[in-house]
PDB file of C-alpha atoms in Angstrom:
ATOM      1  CA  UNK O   1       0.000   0.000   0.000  1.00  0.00           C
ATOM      2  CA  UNK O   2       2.906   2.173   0.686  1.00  0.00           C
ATOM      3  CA  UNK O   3       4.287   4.918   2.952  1.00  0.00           C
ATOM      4  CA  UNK O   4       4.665   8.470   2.967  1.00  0.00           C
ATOM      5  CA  UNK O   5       7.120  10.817   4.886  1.00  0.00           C
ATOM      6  CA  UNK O   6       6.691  14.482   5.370  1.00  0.00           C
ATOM      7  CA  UNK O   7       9.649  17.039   6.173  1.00  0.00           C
ATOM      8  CA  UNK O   8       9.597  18.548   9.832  1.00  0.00           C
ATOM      9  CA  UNK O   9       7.927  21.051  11.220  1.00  0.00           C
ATOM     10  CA  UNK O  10       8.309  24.625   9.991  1.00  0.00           C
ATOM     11  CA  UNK O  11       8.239  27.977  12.016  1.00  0.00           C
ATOM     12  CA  UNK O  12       8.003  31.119   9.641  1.00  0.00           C
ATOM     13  CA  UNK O  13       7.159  34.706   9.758  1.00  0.00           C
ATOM     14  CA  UNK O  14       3.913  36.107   8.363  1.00  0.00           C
ATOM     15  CA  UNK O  15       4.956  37.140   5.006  1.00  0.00           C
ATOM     16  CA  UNK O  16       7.807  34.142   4.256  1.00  0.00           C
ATOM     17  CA  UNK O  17       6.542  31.140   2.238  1.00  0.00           C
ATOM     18  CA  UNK O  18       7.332  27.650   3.607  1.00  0.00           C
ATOM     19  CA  UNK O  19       7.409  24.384   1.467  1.00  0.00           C
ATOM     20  CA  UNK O  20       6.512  20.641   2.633  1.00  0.00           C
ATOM     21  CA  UNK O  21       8.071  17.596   1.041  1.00  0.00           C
ATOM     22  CA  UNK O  22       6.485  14.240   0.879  1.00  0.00           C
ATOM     23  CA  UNK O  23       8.436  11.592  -0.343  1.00  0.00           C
ATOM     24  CA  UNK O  24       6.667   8.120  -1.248  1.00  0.00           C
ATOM     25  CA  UNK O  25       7.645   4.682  -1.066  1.00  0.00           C
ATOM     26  CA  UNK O  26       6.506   1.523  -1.408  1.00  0.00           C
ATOM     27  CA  UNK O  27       4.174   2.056  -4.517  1.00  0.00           C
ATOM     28  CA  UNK O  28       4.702   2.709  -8.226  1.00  0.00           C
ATOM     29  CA  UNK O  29       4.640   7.065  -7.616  1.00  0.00           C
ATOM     30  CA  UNK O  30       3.676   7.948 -11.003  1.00  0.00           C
ATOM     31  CA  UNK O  31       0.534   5.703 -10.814  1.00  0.00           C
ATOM     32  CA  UNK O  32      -1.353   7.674  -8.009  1.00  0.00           C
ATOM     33  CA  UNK O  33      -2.161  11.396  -7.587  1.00  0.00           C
ATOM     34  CA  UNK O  34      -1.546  13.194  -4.059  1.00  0.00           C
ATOM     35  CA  UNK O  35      -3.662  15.303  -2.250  1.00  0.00           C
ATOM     36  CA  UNK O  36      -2.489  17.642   0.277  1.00  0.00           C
ATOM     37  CA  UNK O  37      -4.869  18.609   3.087  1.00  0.00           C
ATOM     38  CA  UNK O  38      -4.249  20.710   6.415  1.00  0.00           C
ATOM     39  CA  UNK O  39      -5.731  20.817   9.740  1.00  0.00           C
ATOM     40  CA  UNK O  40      -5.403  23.820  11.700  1.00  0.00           C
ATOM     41  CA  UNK O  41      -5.775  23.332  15.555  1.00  0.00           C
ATOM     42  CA  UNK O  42      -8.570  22.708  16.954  1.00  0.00           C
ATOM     43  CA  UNK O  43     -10.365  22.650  13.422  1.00  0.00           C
ATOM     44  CA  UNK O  44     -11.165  19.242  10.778  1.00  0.00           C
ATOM     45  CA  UNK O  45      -9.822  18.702   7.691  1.00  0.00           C
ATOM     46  CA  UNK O  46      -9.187  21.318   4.896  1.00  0.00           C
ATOM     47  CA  UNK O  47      -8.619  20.009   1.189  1.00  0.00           C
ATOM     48  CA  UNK O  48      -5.704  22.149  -0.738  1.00  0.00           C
ATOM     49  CA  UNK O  49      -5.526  20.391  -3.662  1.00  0.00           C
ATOM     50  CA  UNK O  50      -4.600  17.474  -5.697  1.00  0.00           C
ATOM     51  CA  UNK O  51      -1.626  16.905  -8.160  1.00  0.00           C
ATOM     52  CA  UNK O  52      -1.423  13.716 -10.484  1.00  0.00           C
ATOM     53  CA  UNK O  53       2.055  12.235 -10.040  1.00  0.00           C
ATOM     54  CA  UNK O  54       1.755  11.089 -13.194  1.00  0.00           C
ATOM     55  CA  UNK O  55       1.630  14.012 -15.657  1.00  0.00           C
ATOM     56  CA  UNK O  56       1.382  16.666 -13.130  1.00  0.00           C
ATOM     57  CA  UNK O  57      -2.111  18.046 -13.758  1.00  0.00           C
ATOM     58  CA  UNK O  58      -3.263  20.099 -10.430  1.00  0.00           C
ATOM     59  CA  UNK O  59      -6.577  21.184  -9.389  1.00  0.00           C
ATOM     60  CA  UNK O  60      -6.170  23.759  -6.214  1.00  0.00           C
ATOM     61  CA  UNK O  61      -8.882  24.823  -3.982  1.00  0.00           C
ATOM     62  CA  UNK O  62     -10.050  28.170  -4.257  1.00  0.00           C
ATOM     63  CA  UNK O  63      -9.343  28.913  -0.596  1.00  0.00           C
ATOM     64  CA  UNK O  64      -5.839  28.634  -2.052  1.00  0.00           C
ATOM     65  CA  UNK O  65      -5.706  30.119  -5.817  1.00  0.00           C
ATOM     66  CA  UNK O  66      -2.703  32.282  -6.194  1.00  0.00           C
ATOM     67  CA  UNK O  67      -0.985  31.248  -3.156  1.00  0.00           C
ATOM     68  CA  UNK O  68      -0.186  27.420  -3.332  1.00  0.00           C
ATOM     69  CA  UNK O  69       1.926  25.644  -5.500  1.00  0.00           C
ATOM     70  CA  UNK O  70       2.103  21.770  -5.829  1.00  0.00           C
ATOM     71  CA  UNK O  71       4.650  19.765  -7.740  1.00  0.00           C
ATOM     72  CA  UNK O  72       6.064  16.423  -7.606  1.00  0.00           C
ATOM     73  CA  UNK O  73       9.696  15.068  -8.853  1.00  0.00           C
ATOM     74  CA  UNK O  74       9.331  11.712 -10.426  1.00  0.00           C
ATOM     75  CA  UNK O  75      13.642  10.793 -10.299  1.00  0.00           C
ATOM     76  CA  UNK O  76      13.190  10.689  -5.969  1.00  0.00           C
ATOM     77  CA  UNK O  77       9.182   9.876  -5.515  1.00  0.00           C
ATOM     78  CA  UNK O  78       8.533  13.098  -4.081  1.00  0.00           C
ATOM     79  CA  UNK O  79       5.668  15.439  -3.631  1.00  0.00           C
ATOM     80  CA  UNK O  80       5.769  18.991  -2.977  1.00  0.00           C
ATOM     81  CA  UNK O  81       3.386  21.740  -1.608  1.00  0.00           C
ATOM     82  CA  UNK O  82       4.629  25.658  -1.296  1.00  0.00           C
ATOM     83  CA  UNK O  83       2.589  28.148   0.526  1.00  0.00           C
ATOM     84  CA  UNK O  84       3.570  31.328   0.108  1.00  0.00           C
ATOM     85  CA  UNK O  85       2.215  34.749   2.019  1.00  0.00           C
ATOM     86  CA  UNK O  86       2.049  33.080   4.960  1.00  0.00           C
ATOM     87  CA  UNK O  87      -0.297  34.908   7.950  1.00  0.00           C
ATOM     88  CA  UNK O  88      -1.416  33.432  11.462  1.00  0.00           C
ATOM     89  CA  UNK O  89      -4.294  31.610  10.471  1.00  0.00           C
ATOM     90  CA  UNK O  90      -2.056  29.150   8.094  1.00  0.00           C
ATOM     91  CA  UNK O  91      -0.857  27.690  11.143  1.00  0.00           C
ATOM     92  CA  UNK O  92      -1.687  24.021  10.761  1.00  0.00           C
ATOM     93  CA  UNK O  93      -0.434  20.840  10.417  1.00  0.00           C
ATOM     94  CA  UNK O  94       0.197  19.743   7.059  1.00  0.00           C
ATOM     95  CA  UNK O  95      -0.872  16.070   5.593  1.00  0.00           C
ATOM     96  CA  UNK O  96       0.026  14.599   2.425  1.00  0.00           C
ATOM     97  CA  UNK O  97      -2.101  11.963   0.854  1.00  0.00           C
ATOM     98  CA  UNK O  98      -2.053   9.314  -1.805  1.00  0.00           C
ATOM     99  CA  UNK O  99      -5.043   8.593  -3.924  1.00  0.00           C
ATOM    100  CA  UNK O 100      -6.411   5.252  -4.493  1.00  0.00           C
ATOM    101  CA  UNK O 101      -7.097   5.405  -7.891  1.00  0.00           C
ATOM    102  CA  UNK O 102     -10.316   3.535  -8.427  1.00  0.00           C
ATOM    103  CA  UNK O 103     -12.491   4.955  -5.762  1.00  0.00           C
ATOM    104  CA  UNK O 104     -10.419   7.887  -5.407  1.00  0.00           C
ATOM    105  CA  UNK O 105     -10.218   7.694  -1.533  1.00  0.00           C
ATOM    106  CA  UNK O 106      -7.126   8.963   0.527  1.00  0.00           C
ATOM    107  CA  UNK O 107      -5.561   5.507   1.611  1.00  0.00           C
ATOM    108  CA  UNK O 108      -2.137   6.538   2.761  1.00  0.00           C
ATOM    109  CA  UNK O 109      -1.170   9.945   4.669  1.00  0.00           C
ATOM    110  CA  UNK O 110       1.856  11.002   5.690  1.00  0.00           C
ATOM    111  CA  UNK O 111       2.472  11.829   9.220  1.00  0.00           C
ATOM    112  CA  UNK O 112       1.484  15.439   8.805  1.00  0.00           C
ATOM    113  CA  UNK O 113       3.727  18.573   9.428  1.00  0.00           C
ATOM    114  CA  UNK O 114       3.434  21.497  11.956  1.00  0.00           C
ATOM    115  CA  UNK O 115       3.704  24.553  10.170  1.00  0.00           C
ATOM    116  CA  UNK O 116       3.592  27.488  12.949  1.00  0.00           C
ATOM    117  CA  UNK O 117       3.219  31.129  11.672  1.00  0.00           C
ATOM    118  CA  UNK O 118       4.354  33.740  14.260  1.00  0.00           C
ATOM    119  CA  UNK O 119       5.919  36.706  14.459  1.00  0.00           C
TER     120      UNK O 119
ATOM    121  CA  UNK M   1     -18.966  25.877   7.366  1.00  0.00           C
ATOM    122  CA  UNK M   2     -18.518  23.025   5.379  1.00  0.00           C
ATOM    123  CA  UNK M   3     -19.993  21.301   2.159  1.00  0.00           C
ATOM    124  CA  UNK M   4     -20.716  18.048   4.162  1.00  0.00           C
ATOM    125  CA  UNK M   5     -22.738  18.370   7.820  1.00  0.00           C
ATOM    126  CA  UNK M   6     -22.100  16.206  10.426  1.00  0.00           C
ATOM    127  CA  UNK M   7     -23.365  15.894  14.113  1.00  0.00           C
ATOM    128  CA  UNK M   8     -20.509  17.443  16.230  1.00  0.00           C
ATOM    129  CA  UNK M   9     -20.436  14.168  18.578  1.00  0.00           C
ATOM    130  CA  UNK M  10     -21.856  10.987  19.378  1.00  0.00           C
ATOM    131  CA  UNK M  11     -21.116   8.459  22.310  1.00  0.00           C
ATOM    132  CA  UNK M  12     -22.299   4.993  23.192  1.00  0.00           C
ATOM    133  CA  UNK M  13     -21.457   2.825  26.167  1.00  0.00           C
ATOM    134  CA  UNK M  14     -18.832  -0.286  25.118  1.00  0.00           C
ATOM    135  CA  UNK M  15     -20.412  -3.016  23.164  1.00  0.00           C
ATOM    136  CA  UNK M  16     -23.096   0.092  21.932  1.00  0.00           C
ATOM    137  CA  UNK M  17     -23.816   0.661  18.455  1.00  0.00           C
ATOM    138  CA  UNK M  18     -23.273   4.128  16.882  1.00  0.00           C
ATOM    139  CA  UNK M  19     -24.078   5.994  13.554  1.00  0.00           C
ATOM    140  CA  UNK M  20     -22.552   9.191  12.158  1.00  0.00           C
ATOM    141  CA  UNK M  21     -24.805  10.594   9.095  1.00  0.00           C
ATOM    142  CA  UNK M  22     -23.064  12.826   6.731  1.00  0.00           C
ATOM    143  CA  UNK M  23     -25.496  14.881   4.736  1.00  0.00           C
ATOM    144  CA  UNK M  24     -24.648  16.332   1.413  1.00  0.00           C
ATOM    145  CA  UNK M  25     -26.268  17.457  -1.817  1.00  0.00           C
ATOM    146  CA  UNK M  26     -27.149  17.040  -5.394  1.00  0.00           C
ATOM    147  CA  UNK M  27     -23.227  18.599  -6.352  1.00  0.00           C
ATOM    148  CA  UNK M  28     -21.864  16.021  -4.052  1.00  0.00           C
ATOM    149  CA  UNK M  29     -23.112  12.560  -2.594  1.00  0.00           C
ATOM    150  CA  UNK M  30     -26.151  13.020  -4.841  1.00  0.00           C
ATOM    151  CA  UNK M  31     -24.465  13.516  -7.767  1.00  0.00           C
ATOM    152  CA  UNK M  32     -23.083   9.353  -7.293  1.00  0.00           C
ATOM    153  CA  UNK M  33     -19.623  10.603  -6.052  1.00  0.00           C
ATOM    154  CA  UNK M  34     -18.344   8.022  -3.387  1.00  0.00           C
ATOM    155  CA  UNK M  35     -18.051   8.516  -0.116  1.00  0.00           C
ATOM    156  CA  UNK M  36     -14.930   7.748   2.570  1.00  0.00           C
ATOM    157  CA  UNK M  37     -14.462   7.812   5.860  1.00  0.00           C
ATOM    158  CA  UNK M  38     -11.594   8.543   8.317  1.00  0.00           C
ATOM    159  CA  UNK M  39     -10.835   8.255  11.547  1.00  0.00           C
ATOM    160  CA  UNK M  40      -8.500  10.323  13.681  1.00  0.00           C
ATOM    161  CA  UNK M  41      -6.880   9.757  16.843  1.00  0.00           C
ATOM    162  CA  UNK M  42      -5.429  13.224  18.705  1.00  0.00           C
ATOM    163  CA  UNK M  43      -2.040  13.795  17.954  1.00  0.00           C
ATOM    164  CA  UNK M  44      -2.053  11.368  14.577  1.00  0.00           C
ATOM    165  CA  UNK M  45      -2.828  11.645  10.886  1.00  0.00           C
ATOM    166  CA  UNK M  46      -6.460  10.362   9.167  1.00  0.00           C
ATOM    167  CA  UNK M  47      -6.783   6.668   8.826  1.00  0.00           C
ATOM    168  CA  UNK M  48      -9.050   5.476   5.745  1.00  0.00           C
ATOM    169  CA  UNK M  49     -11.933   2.821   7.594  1.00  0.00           C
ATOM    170  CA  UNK M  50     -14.466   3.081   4.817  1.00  0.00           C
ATOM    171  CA  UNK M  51     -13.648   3.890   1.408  1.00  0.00           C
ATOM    172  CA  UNK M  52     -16.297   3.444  -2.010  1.00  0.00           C
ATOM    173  CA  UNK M  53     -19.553   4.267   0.607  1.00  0.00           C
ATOM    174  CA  UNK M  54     -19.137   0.588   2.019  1.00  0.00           C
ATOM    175  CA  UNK M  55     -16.299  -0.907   1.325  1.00  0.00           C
ATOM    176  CA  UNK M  56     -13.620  -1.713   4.149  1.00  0.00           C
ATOM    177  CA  UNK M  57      -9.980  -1.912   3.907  1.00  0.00           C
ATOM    178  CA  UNK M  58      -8.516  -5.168   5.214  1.00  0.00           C
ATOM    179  CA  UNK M  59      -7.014  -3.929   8.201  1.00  0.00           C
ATOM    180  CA  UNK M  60     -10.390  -2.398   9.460  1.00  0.00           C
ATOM    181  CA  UNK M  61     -12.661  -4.542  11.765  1.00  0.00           C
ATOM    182  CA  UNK M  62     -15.725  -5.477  10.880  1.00  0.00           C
ATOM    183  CA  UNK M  63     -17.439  -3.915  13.269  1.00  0.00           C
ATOM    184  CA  UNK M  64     -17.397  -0.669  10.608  1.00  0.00           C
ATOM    185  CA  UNK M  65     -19.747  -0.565   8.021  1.00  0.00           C
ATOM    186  CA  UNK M  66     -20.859   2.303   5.840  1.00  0.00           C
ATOM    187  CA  UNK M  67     -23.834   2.929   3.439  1.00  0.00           C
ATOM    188  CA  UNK M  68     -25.054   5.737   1.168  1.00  0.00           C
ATOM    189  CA  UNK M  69     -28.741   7.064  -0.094  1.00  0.00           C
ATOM    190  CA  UNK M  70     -29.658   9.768  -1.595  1.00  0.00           C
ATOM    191  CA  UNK M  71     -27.984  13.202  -0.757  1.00  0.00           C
ATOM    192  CA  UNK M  72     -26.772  10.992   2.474  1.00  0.00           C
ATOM    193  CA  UNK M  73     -24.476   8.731   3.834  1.00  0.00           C
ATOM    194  CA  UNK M  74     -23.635   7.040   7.048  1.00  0.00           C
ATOM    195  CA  UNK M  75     -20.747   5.486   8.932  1.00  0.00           C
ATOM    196  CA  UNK M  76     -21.850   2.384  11.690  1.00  0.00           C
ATOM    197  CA  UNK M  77     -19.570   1.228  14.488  1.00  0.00           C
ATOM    198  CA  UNK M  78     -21.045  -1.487  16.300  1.00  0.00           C
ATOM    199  CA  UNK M  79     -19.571  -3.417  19.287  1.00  0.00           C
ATOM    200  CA  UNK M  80     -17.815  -0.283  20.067  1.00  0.00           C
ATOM    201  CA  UNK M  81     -14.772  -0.271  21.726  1.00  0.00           C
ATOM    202  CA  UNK M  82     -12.729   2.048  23.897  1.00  0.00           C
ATOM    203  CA  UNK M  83     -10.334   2.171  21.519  1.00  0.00           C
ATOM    204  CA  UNK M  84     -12.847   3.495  18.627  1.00  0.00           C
ATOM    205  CA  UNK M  85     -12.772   6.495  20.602  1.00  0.00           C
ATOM    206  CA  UNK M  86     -11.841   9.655  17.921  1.00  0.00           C
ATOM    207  CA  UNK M  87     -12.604  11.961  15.585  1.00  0.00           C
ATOM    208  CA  UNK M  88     -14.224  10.650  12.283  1.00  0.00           C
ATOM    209  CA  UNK M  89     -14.506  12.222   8.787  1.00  0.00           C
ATOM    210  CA  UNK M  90     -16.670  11.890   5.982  1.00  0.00           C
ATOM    211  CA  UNK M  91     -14.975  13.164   2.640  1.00  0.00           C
ATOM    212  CA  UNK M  92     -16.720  12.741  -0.869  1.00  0.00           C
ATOM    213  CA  UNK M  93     -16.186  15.243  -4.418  1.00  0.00           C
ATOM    214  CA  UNK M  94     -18.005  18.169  -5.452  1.00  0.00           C
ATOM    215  CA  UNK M  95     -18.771  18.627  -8.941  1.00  0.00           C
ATOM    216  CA  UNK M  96     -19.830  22.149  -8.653  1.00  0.00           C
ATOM    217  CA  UNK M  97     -17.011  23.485  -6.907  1.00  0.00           C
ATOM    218  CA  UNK M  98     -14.258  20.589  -8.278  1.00  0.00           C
ATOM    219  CA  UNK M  99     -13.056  20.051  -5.331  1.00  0.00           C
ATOM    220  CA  UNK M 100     -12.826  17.251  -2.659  1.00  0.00           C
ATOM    221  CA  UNK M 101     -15.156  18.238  -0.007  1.00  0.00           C
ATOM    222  CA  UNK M 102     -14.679  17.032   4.308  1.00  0.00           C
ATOM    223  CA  UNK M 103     -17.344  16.749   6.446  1.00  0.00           C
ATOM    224  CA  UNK M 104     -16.995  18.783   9.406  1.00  0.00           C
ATOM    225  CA  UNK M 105     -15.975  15.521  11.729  1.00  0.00           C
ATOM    226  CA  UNK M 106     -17.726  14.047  14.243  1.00  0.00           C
ATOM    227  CA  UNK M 107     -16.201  13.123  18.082  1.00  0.00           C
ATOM    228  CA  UNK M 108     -16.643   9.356  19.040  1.00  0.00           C
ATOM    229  CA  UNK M 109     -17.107   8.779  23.105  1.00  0.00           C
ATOM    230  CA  UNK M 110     -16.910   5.872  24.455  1.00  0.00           C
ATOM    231  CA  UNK M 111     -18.820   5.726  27.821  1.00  0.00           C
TER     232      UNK M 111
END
């Protein structure tokens, strides 16, 4: 089924941009999109967006047009999600998660990342 | 506020059965999108118990079970356990807004 591991956690000022790695293993990469999804404390789940690993079509949420970036690198099995403009209220944890490809679930997450936005 | 509503808790003594409804619309779980479930413990990332409205993964006990109708959809956990005790998600697709769409979770307590 596979594995994914996220970067550490991340402490930026409001303004920087931070960017989470998620590396895969344990599946064919290119045969599985990854969704990235954050939970901010307290809160539930928040979709970001989805990139196909495969030829690197994206669909963002709109909470995030203009500001988010996804992109994965095929030659280490990695997936990659840049916020930039950071303020307070981006302070979450950070989850990457495969795709399942015939019912399109999220079967694998990564362990999640603690972004913290503070000046 | 979020696409898909769910009650804010539920709680059954051990051995109890519970259900957790996750309502929807025509963009969403009535349009014939599937619906998952996750469940969260504090301090740990989603796990996937119900994926494809009903359909469990292997390492998931039986004692979960989900189903789908209409605009609707529904997670069971029956003979529940202390250890079922968590947060649990609902998560299906939204045509209109082409976007995955979370329900707003729902707190398990185990008496």
């Amino acid at each position: 089924q596979g594995q994914l591991t996220q970067s550490g956690a991340e402490m930026k000022k409001p303004g920087a941009s931070v960017k989470v790695s998620c590396k895969a293993s344990g599946y064919t990469f290119t045969n599985h999109g990854v969704n990235w999804v954050r939970q901010a404390p307290g809160h539930g789940l928040e979709w970001m967006g989805f990139i196909s690993a495969y030829n690197g079509d994206r669909n963002y949420a709109e909470t995030f047009q203009g500001r988010v970036t996804m992109t994965t690198d095929t030659s280490t099995d990695t997936a990659y999600m840049e916020l930039r403009s950071l303020r307070s209220d981006d302070t979450a944890v950070y989850y990457c998660a495969k795709v399942d490809s015939p019912t399109n679930s999220l079967d694998v997450w990564g362990q999640g990342t603690l972004v913290t936005v503070s000046s | 506020q979020s696409i898909l509503t769910q009650p804010p808790s539920v709680s059954g003594a051990p051995g109890q059965r519970v259900t957790i409804s996750c309502s929807g619309s025509s963009s969403n779980i009535g349009a014939g999108n599937d619906v998952h479930w996750y469940q969260q413990v504090p301090g740990a990332a989603p796990k996937l118990v119900i994926q494809g409205n009903n359909n469990r993964p292997s390492e998931v006990p039986d004692r979960f079970s989900g189903s789908k109708s209409g605009t609707s959809a529904s997670l069971e956990i029956s003979g529940l356990q202390a250890e079922d005790e968590a947060d649990f998600y609902c998560q299906s697709y939204d045509n209109s807004l082409s976007a995955y769409v979370f329900g707003g979770g729902t707190k398990v307590t185990v008496l």
